[in-house]
PDB file of C-alpha atoms in Angstrom:
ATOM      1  CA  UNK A   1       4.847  52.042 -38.791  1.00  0.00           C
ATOM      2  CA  UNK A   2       4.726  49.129 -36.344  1.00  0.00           C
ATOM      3  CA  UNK A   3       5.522  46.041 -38.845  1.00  0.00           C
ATOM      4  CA  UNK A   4       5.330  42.725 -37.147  1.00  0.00           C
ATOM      5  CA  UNK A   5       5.083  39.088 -37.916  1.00  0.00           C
ATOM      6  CA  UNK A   6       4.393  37.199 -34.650  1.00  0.00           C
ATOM      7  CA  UNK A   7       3.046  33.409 -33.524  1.00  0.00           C
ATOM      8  CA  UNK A   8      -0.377  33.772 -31.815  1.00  0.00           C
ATOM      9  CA  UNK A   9      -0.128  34.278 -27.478  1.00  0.00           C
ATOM     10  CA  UNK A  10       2.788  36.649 -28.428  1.00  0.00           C
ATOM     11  CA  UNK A  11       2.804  39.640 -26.392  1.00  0.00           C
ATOM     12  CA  UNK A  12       5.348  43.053 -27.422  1.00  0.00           C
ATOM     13  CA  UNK A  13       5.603  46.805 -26.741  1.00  0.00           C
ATOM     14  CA  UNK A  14       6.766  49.338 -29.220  1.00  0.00           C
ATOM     15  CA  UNK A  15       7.724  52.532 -28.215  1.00  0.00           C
ATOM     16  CA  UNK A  16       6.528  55.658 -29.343  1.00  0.00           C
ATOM     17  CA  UNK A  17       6.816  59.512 -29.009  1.00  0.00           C
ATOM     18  CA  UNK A  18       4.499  62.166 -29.297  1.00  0.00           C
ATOM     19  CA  UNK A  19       5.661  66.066 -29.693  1.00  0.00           C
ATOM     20  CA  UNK A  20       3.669  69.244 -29.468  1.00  0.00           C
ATOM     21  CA  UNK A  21       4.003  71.043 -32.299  1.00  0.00           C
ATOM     22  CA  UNK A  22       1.450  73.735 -31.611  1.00  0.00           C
ATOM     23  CA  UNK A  23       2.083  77.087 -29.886  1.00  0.00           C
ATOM     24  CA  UNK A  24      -0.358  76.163 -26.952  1.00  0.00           C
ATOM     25  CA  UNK A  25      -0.171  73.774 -23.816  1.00  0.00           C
ATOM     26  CA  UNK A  26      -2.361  70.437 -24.491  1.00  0.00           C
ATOM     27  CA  UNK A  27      -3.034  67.224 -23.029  1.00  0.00           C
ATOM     28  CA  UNK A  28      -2.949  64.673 -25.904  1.00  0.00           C
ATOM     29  CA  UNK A  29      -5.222  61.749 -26.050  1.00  0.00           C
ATOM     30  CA  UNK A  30      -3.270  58.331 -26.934  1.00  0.00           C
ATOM     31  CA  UNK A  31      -5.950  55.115 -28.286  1.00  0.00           C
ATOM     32  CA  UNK A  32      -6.212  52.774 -30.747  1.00  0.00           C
ATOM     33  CA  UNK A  33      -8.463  52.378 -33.283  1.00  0.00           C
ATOM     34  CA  UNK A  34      -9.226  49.974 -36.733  1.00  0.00           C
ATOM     35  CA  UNK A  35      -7.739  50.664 -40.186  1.00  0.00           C
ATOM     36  CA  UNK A  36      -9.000  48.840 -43.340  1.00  0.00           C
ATOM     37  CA  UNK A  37      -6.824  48.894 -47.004  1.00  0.00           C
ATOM     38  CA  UNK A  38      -9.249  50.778 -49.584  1.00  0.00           C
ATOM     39  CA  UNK A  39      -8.380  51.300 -52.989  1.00  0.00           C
ATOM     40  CA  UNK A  40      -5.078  52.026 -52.930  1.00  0.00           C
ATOM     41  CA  UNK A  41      -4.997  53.717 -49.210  1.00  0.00           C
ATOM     42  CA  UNK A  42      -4.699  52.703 -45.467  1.00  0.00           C
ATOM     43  CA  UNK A  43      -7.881  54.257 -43.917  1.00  0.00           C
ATOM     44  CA  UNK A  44      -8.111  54.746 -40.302  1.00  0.00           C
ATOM     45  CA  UNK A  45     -11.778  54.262 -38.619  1.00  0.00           C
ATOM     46  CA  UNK A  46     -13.553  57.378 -37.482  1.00  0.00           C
ATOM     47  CA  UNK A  47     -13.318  57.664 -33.801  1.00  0.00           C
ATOM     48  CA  UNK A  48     -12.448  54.963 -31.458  1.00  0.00           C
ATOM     49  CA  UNK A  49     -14.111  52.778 -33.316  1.00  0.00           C
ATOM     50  CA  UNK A  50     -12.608  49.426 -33.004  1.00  0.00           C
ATOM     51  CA  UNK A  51     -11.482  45.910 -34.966  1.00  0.00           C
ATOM     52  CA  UNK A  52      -9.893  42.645 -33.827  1.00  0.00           C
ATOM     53  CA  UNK A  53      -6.567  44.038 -33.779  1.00  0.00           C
ATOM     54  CA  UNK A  54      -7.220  47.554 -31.735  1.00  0.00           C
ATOM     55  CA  UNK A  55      -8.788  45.001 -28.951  1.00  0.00           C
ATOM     56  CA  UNK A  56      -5.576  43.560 -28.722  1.00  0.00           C
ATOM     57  CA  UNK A  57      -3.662  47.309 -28.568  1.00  0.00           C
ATOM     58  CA  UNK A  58      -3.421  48.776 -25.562  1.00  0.00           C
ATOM     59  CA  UNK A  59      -1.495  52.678 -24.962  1.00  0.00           C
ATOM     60  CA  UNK A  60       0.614  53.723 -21.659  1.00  0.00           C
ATOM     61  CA  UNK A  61      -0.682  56.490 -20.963  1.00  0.00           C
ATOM     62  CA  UNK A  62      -4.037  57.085 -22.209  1.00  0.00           C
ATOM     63  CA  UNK A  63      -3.059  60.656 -22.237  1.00  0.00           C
ATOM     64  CA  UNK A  64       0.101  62.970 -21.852  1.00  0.00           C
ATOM     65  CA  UNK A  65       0.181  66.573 -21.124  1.00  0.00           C
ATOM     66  CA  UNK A  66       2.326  68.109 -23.286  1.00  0.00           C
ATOM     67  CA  UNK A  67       3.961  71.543 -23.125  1.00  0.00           C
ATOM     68  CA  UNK A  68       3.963  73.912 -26.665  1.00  0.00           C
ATOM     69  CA  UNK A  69       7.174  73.189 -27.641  1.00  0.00           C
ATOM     70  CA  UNK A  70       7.741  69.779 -25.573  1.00  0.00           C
ATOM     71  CA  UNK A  71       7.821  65.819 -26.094  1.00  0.00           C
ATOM     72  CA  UNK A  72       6.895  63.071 -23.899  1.00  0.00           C
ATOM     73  CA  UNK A  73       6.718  58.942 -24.631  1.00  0.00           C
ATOM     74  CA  UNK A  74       4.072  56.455 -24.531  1.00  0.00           C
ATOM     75  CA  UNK A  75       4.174  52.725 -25.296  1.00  0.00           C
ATOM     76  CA  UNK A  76       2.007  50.194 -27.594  1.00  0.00           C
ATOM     77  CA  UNK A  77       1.755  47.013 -26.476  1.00  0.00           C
ATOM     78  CA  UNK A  78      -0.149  44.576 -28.190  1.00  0.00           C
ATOM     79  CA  UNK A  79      -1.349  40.426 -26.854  1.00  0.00           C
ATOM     80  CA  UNK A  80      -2.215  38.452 -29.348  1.00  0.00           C
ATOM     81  CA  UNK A  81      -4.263  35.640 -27.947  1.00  0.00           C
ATOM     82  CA  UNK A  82      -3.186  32.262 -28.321  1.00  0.00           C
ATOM     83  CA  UNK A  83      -6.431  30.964 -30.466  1.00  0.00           C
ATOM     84  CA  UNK A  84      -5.881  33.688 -32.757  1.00  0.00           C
ATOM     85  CA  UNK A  85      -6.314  32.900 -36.717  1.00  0.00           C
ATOM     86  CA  UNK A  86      -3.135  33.345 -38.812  1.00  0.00           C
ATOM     87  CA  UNK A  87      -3.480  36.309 -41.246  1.00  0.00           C
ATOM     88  CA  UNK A  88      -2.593  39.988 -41.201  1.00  0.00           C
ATOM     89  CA  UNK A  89      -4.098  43.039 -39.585  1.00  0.00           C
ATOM     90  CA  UNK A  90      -4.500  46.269 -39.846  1.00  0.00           C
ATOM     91  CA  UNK A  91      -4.864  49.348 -36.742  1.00  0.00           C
ATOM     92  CA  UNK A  92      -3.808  52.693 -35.841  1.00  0.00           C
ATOM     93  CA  UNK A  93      -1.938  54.280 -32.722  1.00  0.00           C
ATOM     94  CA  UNK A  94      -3.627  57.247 -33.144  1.00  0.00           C
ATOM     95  CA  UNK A  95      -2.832  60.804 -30.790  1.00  0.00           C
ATOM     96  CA  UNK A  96      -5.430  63.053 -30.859  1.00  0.00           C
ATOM     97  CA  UNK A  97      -5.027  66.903 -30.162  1.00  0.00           C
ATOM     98  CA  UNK A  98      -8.188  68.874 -28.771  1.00  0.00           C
ATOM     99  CA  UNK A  99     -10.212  71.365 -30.467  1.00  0.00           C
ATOM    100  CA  UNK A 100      -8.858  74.818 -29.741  1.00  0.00           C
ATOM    101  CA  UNK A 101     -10.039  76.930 -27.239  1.00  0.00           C
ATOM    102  CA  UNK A 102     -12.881  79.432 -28.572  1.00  0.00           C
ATOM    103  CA  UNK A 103     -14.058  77.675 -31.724  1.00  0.00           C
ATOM    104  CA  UNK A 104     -17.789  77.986 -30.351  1.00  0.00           C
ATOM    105  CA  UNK A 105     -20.663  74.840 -30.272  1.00  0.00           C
ATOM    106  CA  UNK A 106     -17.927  72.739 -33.391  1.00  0.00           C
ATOM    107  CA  UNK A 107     -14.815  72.050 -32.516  1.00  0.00           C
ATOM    108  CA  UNK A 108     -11.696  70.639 -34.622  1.00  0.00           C
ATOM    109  CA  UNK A 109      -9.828  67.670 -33.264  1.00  0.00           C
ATOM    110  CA  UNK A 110      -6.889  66.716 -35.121  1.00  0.00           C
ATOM    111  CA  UNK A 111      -5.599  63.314 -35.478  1.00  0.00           C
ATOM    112  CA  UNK A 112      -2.103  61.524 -36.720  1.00  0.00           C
ATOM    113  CA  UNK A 113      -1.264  58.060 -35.708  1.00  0.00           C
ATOM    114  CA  UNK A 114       1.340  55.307 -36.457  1.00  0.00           C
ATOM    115  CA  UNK A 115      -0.078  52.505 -39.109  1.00  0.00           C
ATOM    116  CA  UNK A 116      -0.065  48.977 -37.410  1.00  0.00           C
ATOM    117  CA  UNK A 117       0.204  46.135 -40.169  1.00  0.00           C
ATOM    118  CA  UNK A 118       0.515  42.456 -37.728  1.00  0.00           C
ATOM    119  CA  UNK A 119       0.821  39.329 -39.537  1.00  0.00           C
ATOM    120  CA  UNK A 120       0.350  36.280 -37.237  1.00  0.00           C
ATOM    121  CA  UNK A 121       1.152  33.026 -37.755  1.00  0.00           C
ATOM    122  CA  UNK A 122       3.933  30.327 -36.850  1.00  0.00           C
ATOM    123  CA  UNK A 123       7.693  30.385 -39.036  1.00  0.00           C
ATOM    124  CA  UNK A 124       8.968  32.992 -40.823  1.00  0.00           C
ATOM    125  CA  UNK A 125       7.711  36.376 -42.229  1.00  0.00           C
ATOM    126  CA  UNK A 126       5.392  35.978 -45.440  1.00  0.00           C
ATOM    127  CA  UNK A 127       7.553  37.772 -48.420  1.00  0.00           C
ATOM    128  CA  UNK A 128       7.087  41.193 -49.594  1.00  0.00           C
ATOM    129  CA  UNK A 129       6.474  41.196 -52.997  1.00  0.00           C
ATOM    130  CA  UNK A 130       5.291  42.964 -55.881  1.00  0.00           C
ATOM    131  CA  UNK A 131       5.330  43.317 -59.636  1.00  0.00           C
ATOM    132  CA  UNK A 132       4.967  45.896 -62.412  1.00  0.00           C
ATOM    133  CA  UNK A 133       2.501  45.297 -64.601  1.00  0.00           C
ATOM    134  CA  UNK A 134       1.913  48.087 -66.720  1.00  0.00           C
ATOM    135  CA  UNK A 135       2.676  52.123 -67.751  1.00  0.00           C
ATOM    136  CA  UNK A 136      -0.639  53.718 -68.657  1.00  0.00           C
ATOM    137  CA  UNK A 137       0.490  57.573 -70.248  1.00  0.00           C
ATOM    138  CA  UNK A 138      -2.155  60.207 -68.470  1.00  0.00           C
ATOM    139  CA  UNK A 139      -2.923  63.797 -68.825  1.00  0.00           C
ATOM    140  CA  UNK A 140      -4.643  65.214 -65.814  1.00  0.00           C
ATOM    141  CA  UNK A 141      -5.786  69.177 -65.631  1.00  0.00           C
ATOM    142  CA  UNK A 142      -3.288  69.067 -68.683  1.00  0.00           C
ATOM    143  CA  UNK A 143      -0.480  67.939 -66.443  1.00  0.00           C
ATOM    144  CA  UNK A 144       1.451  64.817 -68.194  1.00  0.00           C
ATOM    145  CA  UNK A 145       1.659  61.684 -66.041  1.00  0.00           C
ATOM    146  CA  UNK A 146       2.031  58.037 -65.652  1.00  0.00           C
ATOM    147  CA  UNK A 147      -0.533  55.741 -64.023  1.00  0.00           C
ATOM    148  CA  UNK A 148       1.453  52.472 -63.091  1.00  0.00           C
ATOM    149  CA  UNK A 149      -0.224  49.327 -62.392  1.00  0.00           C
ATOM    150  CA  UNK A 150       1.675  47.091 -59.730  1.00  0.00           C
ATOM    151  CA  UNK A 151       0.319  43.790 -58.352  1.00  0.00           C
ATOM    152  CA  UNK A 152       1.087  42.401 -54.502  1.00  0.00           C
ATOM    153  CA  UNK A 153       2.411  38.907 -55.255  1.00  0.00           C
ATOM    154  CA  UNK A 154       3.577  38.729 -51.622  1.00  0.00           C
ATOM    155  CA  UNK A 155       1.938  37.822 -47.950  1.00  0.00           C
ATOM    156  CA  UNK A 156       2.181  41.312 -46.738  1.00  0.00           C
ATOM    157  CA  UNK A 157       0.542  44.345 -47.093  1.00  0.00           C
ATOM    158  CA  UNK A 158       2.768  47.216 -49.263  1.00  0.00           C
ATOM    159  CA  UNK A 159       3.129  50.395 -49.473  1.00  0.00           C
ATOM    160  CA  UNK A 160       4.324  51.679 -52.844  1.00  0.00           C
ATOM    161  CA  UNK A 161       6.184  54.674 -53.805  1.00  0.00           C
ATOM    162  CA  UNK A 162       9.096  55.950 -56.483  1.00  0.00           C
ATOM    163  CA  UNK A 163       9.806  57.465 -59.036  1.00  0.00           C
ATOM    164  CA  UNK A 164      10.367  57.922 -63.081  1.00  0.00           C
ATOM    165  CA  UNK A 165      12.744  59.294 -65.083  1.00  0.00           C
ATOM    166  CA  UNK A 166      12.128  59.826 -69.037  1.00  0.00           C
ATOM    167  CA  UNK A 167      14.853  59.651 -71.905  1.00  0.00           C
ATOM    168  CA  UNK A 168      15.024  59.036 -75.334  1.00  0.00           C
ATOM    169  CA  UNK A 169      12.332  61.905 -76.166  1.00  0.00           C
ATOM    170  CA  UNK A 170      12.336  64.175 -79.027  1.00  0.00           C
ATOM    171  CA  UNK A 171      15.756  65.580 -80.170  1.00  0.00           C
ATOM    172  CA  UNK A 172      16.603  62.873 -77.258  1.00  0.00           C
ATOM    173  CA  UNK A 173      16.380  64.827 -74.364  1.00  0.00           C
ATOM    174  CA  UNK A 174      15.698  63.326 -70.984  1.00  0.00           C
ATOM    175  CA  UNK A 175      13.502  64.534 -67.557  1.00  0.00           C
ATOM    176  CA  UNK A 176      13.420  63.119 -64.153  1.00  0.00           C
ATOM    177  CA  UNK A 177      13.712  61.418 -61.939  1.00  0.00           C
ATOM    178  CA  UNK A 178       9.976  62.421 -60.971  1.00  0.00           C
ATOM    179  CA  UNK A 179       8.907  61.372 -57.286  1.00  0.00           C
ATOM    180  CA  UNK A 180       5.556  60.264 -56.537  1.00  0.00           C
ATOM    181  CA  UNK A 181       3.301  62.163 -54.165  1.00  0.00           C
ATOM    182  CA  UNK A 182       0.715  59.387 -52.549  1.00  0.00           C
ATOM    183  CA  UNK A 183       1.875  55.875 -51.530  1.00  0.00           C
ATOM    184  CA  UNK A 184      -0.288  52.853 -52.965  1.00  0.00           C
ATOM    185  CA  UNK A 185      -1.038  50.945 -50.080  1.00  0.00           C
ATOM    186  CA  UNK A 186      -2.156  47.434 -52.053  1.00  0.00           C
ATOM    187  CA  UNK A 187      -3.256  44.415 -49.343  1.00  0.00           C
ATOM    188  CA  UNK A 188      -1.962  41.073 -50.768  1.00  0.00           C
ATOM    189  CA  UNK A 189      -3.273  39.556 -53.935  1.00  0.00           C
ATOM    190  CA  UNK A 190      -4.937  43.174 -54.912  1.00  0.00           C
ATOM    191  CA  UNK A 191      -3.338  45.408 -57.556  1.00  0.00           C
ATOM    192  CA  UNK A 192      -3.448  49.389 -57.402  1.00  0.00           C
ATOM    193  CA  UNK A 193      -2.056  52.154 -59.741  1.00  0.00           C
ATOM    194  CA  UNK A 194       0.386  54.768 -58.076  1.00  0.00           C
ATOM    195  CA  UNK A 195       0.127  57.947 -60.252  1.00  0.00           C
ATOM    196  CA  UNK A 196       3.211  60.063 -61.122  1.00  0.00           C
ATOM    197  CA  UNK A 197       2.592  63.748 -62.499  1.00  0.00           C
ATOM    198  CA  UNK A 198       5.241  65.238 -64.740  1.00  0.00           C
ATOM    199  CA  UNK A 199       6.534  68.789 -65.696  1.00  0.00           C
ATOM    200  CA  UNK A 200       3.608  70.176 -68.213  1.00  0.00           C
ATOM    201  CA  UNK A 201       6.182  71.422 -70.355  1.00  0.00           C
ATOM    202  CA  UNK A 202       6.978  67.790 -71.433  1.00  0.00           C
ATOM    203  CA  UNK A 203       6.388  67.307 -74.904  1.00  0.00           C
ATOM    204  CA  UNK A 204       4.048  64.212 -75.717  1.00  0.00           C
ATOM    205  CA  UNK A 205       6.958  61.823 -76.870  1.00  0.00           C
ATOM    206  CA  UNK A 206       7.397  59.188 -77.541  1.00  0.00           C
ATOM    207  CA  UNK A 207       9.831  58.621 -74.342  1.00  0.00           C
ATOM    208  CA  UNK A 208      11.780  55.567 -72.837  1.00  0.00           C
ATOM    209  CA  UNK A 209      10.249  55.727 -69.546  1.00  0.00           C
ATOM    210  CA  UNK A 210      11.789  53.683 -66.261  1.00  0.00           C
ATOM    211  CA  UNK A 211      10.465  53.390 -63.242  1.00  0.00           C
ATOM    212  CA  UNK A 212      11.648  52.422 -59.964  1.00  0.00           C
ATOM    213  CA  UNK A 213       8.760  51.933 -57.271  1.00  0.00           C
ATOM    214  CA  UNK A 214       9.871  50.740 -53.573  1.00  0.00           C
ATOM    215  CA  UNK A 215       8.065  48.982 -50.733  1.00  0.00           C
ATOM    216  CA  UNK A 216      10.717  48.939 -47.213  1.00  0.00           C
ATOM    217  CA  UNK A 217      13.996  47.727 -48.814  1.00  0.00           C
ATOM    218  CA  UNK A 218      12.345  45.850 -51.078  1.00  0.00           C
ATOM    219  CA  UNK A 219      13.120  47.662 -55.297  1.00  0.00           C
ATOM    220  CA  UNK A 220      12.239  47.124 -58.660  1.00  0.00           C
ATOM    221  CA  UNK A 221      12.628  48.487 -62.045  1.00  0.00           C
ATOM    222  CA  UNK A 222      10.870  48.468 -65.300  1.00  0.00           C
ATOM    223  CA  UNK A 223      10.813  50.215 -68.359  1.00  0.00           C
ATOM    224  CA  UNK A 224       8.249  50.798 -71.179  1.00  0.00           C
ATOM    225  CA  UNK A 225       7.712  53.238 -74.320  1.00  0.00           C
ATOM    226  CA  UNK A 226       4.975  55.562 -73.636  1.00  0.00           C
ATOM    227  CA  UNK A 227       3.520  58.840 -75.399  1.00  0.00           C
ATOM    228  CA  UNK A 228       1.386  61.112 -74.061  1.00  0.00           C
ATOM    229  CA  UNK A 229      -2.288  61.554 -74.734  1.00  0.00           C
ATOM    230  CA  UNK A 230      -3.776  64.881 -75.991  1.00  0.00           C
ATOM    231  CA  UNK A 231      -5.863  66.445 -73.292  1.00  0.00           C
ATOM    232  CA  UNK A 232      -9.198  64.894 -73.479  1.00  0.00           C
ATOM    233  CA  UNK A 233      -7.648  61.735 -75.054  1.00  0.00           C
ATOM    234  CA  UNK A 234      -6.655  57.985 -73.095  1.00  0.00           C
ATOM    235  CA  UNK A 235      -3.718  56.310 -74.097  1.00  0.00           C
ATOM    236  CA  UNK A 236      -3.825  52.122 -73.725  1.00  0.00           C
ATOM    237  CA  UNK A 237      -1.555  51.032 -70.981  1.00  0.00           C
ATOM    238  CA  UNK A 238       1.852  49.484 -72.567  1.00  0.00           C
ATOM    239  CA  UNK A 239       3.254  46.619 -70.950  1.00  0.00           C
ATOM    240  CA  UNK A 240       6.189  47.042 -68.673  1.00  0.00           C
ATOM    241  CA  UNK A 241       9.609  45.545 -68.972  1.00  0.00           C
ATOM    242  CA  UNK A 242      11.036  43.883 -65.789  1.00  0.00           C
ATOM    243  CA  UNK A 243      14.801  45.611 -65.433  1.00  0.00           C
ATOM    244  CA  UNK A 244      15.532  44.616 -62.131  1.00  0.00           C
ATOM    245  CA  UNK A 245      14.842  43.746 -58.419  1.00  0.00           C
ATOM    246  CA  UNK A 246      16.553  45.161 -55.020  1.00  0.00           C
ATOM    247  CA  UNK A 247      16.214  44.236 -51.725  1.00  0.00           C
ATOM    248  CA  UNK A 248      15.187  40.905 -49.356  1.00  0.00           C
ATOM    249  CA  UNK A 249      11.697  39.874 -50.085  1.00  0.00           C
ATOM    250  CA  UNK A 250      11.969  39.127 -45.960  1.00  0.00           C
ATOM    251  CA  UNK A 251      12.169  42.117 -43.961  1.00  0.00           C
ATOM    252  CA  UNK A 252      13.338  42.789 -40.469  1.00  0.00           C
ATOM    253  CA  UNK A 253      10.579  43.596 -37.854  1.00  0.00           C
ATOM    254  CA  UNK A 254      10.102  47.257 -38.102  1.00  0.00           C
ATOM    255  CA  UNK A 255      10.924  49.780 -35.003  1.00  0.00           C
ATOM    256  CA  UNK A 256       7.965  52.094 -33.831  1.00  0.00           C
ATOM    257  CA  UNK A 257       8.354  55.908 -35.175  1.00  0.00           C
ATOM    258  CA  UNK A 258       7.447  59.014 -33.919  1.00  0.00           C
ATOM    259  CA  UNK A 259       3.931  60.675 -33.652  1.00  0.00           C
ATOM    260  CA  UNK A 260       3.658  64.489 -34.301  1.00  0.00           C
ATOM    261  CA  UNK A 261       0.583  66.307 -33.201  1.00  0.00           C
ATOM    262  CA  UNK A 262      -0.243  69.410 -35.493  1.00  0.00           C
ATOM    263  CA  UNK A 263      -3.326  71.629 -36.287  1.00  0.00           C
ATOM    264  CA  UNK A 264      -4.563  69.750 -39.261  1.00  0.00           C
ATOM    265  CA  UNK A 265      -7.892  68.275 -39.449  1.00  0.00           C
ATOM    266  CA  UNK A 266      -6.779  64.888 -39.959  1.00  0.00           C
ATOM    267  CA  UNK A 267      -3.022  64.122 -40.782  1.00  0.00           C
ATOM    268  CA  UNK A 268      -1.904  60.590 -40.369  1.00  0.00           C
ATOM    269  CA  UNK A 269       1.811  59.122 -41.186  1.00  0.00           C
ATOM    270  CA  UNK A 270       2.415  58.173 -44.742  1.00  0.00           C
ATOM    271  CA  UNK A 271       6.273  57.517 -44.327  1.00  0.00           C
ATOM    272  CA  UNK A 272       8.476  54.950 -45.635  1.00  0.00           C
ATOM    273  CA  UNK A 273       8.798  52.073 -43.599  1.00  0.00           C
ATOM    274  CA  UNK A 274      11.718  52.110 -41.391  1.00  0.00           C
ATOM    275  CA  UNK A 275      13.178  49.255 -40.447  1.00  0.00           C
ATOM    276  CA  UNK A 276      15.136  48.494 -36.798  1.00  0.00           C
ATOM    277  CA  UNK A 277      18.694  48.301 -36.574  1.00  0.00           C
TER     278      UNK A 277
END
């Protein structure tokens, strides 16, 4: 991620660096491009296409040749202009590999990229917030899970992820911690559900169920009594119990990370966010 919060005419650079994990030579194309928040994910724009925020991106190089095997660096600077509205914005540093050699009339690019979230505006940060609002009790494919529903009460954009742990179940035996697979990427104001699958073997309950779900540094913790559904069945969401909070609701400008380039049709960055030192 590149994480900022900056007053409008600033101008920054972010380092970056892009590695060739394939087992060919290849000369890696470096550009920006727009990124909207869609339920519950960050979603690059096809192409180069472009928003306010990718105008004011620019990448040093626009390419890099890269040796199988090798790493090189690029940088990400972005000018905000001076008459530019407070709010945030969303873009991608993206790296695209080249189709292979021999794969006929249709090729396969591949594509991974750095998320860009920019709040602008004068003062301090906007708070990163969020609460859990409720544990809805899921069986998908016959796989047990938990659905729960979190709310962005902050000014920035979040991405959440955790996990749960279970105790209290019959003959009170306990399971967990479970992590989540997918990030909920909720814009502020919106709420999203971030889905947790369990071990099938689980029996239906009733459990004491706590989760923990994490945006940056910023924690919290809730509990609820859940059971199960049948397969076929919905269970009602139960409302969940506020156990705790972690973390500064303000966090520290985040550093730039590093781009990989791989063979996969379209694999962008889903990390935590780091934050500098």
């Amino acid at each position: 991620y590149i994480i900022d919060h900056v007053p409008a005419g600033t101008t920054f650079s972010r380092g970056i660096e892009v590695s060739n994990g394939t087992d060919r030579d290849a000369t890696i194309a470096l550009y920006p491009a727009a990124a909207t928040l869609q339920n519950g994910e960050f979603v690059p724009a096809s192409g180069k296409t472009g928003n306010e925020l990718s105008k004011w991106i620019t990448i040093e190089p626009a390419s890099l040749a890269i040796p199988k095997g090798g790493k090189a660096t690029a940088k990400v600077t972005v000018a905000v202009p001076g008459d530019a509205i407070p709010g945030e914005r969303y873009a991608v540093a993206l790296a695209e590999l080249p189709p292979p050699p021999g794969q006929g009339l249709v090729g396969l690019a591949s594509r991974v990229g750095i998320r860009v979230y920019l709040s602008v505006g004068p003062g301090n940060e906007p708070p990163t917030d969020f609460d859990l609002k409720t544990f809805e009790p899921i069986s998908t494919d016959g796989k047990p899970g938990v659905s729960i529903h979190s709310c962005n009460t902050g000014g920035r954009a979040i991405d959440l992820g955790g996990s749960i742990k279970l105790a209290g179940g019959p003959g009170g035996i306990s399971a967990g911690p479970f992590d989540s697979t997918q990030p909920a990427t909720v814009s502020p104001g919106d709420c999203q559900d971030l889905k947790i699958l369990l071990d099938p073997k689980l029996p239906r309950g009733p459990w004491n169920a706590t989760a923990a779900l994490r945006s940056g540094t910023r924690e919290k913790t809730a509990t609820a009594t859940i059971t199960f559904p049948n397969p076929g069945e919905k269970a009602k969401p139960v409302p969940a119990k506020t156990a705790g909070a972690k973390g500064s609701p303000f966090l520290p400008v985040a550093a730039a990370l590093i781009l990989a380039t791989g063979l996969a049709a379209f694999a962008l960055s889903r990390r935590r966010r780091r934050e500098a030192a």
